[in-house]
XYZ file of C-alpha atoms in Angstrom:
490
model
C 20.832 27.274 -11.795
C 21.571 23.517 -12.695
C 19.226 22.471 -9.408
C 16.357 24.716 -10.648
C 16.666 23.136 -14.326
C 17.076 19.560 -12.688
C 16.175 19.481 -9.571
C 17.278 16.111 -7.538
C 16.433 14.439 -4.643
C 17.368 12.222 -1.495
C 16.297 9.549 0.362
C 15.824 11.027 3.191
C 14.394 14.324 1.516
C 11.815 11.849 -0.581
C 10.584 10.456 2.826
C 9.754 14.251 4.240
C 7.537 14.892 1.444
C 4.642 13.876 2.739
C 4.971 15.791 6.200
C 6.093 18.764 4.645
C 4.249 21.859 5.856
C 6.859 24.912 4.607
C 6.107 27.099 2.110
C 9.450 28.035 -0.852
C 9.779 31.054 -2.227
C 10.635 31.582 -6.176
C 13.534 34.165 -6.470
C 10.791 36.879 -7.163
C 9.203 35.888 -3.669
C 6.534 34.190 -4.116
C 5.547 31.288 -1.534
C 4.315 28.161 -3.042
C 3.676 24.590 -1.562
C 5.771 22.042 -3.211
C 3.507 19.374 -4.337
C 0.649 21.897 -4.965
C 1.894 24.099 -7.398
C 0.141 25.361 -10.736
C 0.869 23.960 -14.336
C 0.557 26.286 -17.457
C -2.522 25.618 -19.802
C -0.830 25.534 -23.339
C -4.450 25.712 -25.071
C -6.826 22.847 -23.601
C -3.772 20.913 -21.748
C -5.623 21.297 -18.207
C -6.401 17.247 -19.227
C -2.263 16.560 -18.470
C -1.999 18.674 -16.096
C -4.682 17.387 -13.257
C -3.219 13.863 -14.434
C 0.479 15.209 -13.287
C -1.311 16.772 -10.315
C -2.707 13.129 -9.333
C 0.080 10.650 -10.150
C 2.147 13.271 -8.561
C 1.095 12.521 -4.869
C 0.834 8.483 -5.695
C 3.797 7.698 -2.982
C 5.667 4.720 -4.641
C 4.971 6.202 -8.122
C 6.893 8.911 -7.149
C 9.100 8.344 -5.225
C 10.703 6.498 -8.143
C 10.477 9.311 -10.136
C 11.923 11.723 -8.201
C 14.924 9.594 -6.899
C 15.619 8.460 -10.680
C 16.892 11.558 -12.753
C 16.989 9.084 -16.070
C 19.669 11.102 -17.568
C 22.144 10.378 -14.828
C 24.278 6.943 -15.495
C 23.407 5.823 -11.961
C 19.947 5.804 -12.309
C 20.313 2.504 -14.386
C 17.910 4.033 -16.700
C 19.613 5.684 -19.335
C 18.292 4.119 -22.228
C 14.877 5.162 -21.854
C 12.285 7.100 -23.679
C 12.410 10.828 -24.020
C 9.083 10.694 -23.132
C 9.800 9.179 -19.606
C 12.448 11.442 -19.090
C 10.240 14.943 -19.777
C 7.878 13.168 -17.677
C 10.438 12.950 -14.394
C 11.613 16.197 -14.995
C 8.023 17.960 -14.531
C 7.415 15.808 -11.611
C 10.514 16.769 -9.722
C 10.102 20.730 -10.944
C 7.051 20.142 -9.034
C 8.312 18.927 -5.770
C 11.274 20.807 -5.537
C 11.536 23.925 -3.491
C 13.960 26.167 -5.360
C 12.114 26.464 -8.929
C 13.060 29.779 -10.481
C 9.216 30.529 -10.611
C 6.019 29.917 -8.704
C 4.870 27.588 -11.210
C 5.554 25.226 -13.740
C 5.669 24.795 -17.760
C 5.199 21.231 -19.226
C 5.555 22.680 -22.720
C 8.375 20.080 -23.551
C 6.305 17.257 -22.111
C 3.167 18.241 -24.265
C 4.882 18.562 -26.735
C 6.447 14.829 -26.824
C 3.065 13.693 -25.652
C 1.653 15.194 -29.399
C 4.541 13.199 -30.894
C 4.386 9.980 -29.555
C 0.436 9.593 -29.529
C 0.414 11.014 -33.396
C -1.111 14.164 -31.831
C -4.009 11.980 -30.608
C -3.461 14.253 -27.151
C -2.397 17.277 -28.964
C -2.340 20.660 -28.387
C -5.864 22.852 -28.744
C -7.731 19.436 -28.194
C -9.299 19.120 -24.729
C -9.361 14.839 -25.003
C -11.143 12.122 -22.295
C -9.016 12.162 -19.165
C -8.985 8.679 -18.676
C -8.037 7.735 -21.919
C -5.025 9.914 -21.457
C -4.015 8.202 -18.000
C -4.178 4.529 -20.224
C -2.032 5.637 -22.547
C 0.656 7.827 -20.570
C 0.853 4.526 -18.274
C 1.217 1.970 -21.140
C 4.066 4.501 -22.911
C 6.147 4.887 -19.495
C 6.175 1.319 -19.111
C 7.272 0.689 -22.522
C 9.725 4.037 -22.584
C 11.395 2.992 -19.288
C 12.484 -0.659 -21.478
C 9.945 -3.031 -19.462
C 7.656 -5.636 -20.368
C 5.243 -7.542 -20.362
C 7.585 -10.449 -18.285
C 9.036 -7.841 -16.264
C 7.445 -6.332 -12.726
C 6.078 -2.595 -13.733
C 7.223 -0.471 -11.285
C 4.899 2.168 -12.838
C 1.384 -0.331 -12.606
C 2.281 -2.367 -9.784
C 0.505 0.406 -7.206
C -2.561 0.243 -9.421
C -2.601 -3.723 -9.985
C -5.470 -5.347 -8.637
C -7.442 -8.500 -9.732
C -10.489 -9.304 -10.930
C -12.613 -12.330 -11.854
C -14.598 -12.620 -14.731
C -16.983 -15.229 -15.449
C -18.646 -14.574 -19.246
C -22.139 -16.190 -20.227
C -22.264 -16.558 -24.343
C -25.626 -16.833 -26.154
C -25.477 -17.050 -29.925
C -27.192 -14.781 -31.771
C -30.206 -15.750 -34.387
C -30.138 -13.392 -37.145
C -33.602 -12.660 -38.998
C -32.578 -13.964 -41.989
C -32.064 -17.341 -40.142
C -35.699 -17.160 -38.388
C -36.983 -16.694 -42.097
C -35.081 -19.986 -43.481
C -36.187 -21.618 -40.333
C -39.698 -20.829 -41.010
C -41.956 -19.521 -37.588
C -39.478 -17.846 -34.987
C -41.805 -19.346 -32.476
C -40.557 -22.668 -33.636
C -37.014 -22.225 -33.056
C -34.858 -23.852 -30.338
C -34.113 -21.597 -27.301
C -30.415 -21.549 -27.400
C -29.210 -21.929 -23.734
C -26.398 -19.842 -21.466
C -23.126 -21.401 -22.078
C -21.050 -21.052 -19.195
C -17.442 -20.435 -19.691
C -14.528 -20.868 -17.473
C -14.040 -17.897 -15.560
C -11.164 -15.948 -16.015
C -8.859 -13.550 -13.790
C -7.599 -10.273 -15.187
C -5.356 -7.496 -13.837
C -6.552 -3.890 -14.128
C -5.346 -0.558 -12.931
C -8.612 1.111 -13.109
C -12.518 -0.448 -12.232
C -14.987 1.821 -14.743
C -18.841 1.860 -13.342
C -21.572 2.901 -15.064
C -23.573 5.618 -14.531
C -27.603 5.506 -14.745
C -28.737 7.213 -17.418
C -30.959 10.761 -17.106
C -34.351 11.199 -17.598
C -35.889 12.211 -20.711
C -38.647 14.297 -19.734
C -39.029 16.806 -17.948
C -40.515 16.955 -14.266
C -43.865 18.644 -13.132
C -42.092 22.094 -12.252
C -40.269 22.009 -16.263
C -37.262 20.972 -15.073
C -34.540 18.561 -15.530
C -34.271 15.949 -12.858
C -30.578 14.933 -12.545
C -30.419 11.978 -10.708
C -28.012 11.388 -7.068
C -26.977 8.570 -6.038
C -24.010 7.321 -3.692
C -20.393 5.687 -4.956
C -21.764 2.118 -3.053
C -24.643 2.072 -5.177
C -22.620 1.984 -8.277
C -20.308 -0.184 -7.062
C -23.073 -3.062 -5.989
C -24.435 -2.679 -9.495
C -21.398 -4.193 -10.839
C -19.318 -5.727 -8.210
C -21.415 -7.366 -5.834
C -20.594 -11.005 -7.284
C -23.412 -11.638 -8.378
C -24.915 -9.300 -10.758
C -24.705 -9.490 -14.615
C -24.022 -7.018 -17.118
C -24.686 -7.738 -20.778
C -22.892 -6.980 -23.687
C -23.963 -7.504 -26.949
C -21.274 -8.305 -30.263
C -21.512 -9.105 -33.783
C -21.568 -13.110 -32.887
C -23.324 -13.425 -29.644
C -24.725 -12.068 -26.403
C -22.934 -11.713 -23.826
C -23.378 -11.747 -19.981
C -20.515 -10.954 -17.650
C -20.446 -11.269 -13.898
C -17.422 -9.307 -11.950
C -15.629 -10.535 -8.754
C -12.478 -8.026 -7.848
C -9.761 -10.933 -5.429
C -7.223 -8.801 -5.222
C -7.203 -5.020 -4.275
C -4.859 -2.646 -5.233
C -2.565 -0.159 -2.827
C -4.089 2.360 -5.119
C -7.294 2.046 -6.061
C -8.627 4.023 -9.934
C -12.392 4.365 -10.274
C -13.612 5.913 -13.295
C -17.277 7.274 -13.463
C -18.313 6.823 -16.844
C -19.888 10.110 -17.749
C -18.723 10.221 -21.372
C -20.417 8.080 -24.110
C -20.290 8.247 -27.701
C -23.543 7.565 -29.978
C -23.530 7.965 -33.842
C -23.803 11.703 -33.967
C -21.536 12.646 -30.514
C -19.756 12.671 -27.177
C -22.841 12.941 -24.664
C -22.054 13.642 -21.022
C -24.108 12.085 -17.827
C -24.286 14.840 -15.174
C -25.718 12.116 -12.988
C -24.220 13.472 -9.035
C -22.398 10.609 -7.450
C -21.068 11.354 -3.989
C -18.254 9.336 -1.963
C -16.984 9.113 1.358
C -13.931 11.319 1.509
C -12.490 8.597 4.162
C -12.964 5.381 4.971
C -14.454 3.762 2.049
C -14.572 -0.018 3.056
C -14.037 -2.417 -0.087
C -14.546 -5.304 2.132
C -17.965 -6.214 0.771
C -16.876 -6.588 -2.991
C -13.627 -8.207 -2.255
C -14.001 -12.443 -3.110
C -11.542 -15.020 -2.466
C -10.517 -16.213 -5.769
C -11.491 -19.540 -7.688
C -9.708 -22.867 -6.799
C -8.519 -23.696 -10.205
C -7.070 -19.745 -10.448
C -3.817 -21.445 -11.164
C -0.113 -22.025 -9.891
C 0.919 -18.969 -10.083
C -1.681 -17.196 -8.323
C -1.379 -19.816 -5.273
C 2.206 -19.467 -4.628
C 1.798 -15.926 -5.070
C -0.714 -15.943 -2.280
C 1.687 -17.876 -0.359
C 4.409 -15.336 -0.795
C 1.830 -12.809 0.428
C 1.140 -14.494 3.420
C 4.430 -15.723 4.261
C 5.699 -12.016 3.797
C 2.715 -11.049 6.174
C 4.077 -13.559 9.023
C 7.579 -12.305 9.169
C 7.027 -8.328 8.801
C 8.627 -6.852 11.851
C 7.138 -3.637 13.618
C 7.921 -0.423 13.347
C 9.805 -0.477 16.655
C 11.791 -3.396 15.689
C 12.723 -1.746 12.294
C 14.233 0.715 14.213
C 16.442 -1.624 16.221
C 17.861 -3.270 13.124
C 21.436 -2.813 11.343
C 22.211 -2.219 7.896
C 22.509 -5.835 7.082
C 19.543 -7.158 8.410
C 17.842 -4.420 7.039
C 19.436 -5.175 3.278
C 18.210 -8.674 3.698
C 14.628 -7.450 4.688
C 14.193 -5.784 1.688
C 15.473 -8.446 -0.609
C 13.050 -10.870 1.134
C 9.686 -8.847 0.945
C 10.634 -5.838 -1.547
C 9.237 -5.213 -4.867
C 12.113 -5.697 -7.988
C 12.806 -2.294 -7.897
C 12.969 -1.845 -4.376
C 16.070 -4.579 -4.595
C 17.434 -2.831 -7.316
C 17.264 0.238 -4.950
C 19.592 -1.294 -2.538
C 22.331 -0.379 -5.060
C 21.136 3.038 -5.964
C 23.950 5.711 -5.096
C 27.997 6.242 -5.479
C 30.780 5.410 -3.886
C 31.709 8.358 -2.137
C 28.579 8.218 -0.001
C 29.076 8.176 3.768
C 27.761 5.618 6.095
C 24.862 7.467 7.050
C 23.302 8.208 3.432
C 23.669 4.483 2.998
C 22.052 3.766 6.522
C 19.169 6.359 5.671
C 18.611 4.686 2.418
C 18.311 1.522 3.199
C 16.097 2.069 6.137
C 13.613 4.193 3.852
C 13.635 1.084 1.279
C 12.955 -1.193 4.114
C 10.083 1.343 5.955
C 8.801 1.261 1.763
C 8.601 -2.788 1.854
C 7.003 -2.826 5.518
C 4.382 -0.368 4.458
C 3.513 -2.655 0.977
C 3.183 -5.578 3.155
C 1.167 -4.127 5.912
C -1.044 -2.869 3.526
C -2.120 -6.357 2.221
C -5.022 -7.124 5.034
C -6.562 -3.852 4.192
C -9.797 -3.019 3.011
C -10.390 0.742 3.921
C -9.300 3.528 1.599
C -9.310 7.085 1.853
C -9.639 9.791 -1.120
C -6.299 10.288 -2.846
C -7.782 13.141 -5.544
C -10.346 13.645 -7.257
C -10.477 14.873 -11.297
C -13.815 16.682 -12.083
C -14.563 17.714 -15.338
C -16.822 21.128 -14.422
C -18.888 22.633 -16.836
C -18.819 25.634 -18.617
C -21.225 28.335 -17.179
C -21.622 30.513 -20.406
C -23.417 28.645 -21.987
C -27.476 28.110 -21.404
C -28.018 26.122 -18.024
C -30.648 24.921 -15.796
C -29.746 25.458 -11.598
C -28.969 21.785 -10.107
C -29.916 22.073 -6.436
C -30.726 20.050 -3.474
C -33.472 17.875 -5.286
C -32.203 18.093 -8.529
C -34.537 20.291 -10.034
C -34.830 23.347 -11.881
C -37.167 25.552 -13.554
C -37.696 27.413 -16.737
C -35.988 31.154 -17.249
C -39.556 32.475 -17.000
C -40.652 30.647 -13.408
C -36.789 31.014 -12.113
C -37.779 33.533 -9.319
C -40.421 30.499 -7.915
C -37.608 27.526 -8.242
C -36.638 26.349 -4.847
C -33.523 24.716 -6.194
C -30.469 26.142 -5.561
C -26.791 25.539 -6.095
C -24.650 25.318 -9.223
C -25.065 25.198 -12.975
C -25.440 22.484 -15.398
C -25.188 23.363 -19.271
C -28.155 22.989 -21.175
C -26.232 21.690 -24.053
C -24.758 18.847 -21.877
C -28.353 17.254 -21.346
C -29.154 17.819 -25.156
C -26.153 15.774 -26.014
C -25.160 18.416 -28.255
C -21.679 19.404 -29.785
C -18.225 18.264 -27.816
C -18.825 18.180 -24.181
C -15.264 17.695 -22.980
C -14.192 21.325 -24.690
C -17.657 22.947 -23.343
C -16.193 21.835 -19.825
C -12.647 21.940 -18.012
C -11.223 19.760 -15.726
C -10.024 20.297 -12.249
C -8.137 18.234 -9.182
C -8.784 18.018 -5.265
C -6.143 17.025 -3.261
C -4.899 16.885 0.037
C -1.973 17.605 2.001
C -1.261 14.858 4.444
C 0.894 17.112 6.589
C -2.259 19.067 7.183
C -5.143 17.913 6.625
C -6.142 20.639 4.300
C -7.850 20.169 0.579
C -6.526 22.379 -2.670
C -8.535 22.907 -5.687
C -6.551 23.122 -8.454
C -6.821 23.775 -11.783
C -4.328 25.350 -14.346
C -2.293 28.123 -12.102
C -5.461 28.459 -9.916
C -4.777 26.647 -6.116
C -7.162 27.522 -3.508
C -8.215 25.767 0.074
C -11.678 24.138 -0.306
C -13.410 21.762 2.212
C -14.075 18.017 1.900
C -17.788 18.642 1.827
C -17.805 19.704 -1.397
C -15.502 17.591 -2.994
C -18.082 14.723 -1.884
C -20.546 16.075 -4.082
C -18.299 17.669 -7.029
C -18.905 16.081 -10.695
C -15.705 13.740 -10.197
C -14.969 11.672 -13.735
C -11.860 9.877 -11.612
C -11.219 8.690 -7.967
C -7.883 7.850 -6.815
C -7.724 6.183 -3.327
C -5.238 5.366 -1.134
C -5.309 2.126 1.528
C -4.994 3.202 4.504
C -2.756 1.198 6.974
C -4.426 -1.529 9.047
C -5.563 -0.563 12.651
């Protein structure tokens, strides 16, 4: 009974996860797939609980949250948030494989979710998914005592850098151009070029092209397709510039990612807000389900990018030079591998090293230390990579009750009247959602795709609903967020 309320786990049971293929059974007999189970919906929560579903199968993420049970004494981490600790209790209800029931309740974890955010993400209020996924990072980072000098264990797999160089023009007001006299006769202010700038991030947004007012020849609405690299070169290619305009001036900005993250977080910007409402874009964006190569918008970074960045580039490389096989890994002893880890492990990977009591035998200590050093070997392989393959995806699907026009093939539909001569074919896109009219993320739901590595196999889920579906249509689903994974150099 004390497992099923808080479950724990291993070393060597963490590092099966990912090659499990065995179905549990609840003590009513149900099977279920640990990792792929369904969440409760406590009134519009399906926002959470495709967010749980997602950081769920992010390996390093956790793995420290389901070897960690915060309020054990050993775990170091006793003085954290309740928040973090609701959170790693869900997380390891929804790994483990002898859970009372088939599914899983994050009632107490909503609930502290309401509290903390001053029901901002509340209960009965289906809110953006992405602004949820900010804020749930920045509050276990905070909740687990870290900051801002300390490595995050919980951004570090979704740190990546980018470059920013920012063009400023100063604004001339009318007022100005009257005291001036003829606007004709006013001096052109010039681009100023400012030093450019590196930033972290642990998401990259890209904009979506807006849809077409009008109608096409058959009365239709044309929604436009278009794939993820096109996107992605309109923002990311180095050399393009977006503008922004503020109160003082007008602003230019030109993007350049140098550093790629193990995990990488795209967000589709579907959701804008004008005066009167939330409008949705149900512009069709499809993605490679594997092998998405990065390579072409990754840029070596600026020589004066600092100090800190050099020797951490150093670090990098010199971690890169002495990373032993897997073979060799294999072949080593406790101690060398201890010293391995210290030497090209992550802070909390060190911290690991201690992680246990001292009534453990020589082989739990053996099997935990060699899963900490396969951990560090993996990170630093993963450095020379630019290929990634699709983690999950979070689509926020329509609601079909409402009026809608077909979305087929071309993108076209027609009328109710002429709906027997449409050629288009395929699935349904709310009327209301082109209007712009009334809150879009409540006329919608969201739902996950993920897959099992053991197997090869995609789930759908959503809520308690988990079904096989294919990658083909996951390609061309209305994702909001992509989550993918680098895969390990050839």
């Amino acid at each position: 009974v004390q497992f099923c309320l808080s479950p724990s786990f291993t070393f060597s049971a963490v590092a099966r996860l990912n090659f499990n293929t065995s179905l549990a059974r609840d003590v009513y007999g149900v099977s279920y797939l640990p990792g792929f189970i369904g969440l409760n919906n406590l009134s519009c929560t399906d926002d959470l609980s495709v967010l749980l579903h997602a950081l769920a199968h992010v390996t390093p993420f956790r793995d420290f949250w389901l070897l960690h049970r915060m309020e054990d004494s050993t775990s170091g981490y006793t003085s954290c948030s309740n928040l973090a600790r609701q959170f790693g209790l869900v997380l390891r209800k929804m790994w483990s494989g002898g859970n009372f029931k088939s599914n899983v309740s994050p009632q107490e974890l909503v609930q502290e979710i309401a509290v903390q955010s001053g029901k901002r993400f509340n209960v009965g209020t289906r809110s953006d998914c992405m602004e949820l996924f900010v804020w749930l990072l920045r509050q276990l980072h905070v909740g687990l005592g870290l900051n801002k000098e300390k490595a995050s264990l919980v951004y570090e797999p979704f740190q990546g850098r980018v470059e920013v160089l920012t063009l400023k023009k100063k604004l001339v007001s009318g007022i100005e151009e009257l005291k001036q006299g003829n606007a004709e006769e006013l001096p052109t202010e010039e681009w100023t070029e400012s030093t450019a700038h590196a930033v972290p991030f642990s998401f990259l947004s890209v904009d979506l092209p807006p849809c077409p007012l009008f109608r096409d020849s058959h009365g239709g609405f044309v929604i436009p397709q278009l794939p993820l690299f096109e996107v992605l070169r309109r923002k990311f290619d180095g050399q393009v510039f977006t503008d922004l305009v503020t109160k003082e001036a007008h602003e230019r900005r030109r993007y350049r990612i140098t550093r790629l993250p193990q995990y990488l977080v795209l967000q589709l910007v579907r959701f804008t807000k004008n005066n009167f409402c939330l409008e949705k874009n149900p512009t069709i964006v499809t993605f490679p389900v594997k092998n998405l190569e990065m390579k072409d918008y990754l840029f070596a970074a600026s020589p004066g990018s600092g100090e800190a960045w050099e020797r951490e580039q150093r670090e990098r490389q010199e971690a890169l030079d002495s990373c032993p096989t897997a073979t060799q890994l294999r072949t080593m002893g406790p101690d060398e591998l201890t010293q391995l880890v210290r030497r090209i492990g992550t802070p909390q990977m060190v911290r690991d090293l201690d992680l246990g009591s001292p009534s453990d035998t020589t082989e739990t200590v053996r099997d935990r230390v060699l899963a900490l050093a396969e951990a560090a070997v993996d990170r630093v392989q993963l450095f020379r990579s630019t290929k990634y393959d699709l983690l999950a995806s979070i689509c926020h699907d329509s609601s079909e009750s409402s009026q809608s026009v077909t979305v087929g093939d071309v993108n076209m539909a027609a009328p109710a009247s002429s709906a027997a001569n449409s050629k288009g074919s395929g699935r349904k896109a709310p009327l209301s959602l082109l209007a712009g009219s009334g809150n879009v993320l409540n006329q919608g739901c969201y739902k996950v795709h993920l897959q099992n590595k053991a197997t090869g196999q995609w789930y759908e889920m959503q809520d308690l609903h988990v079904a096989e579906t294919t990658p083909q249509l996951i390609g061309i689903s209305e994702s909001y967020i992509l989550i993918y994974e680098k895969k390990r150099p050839e």
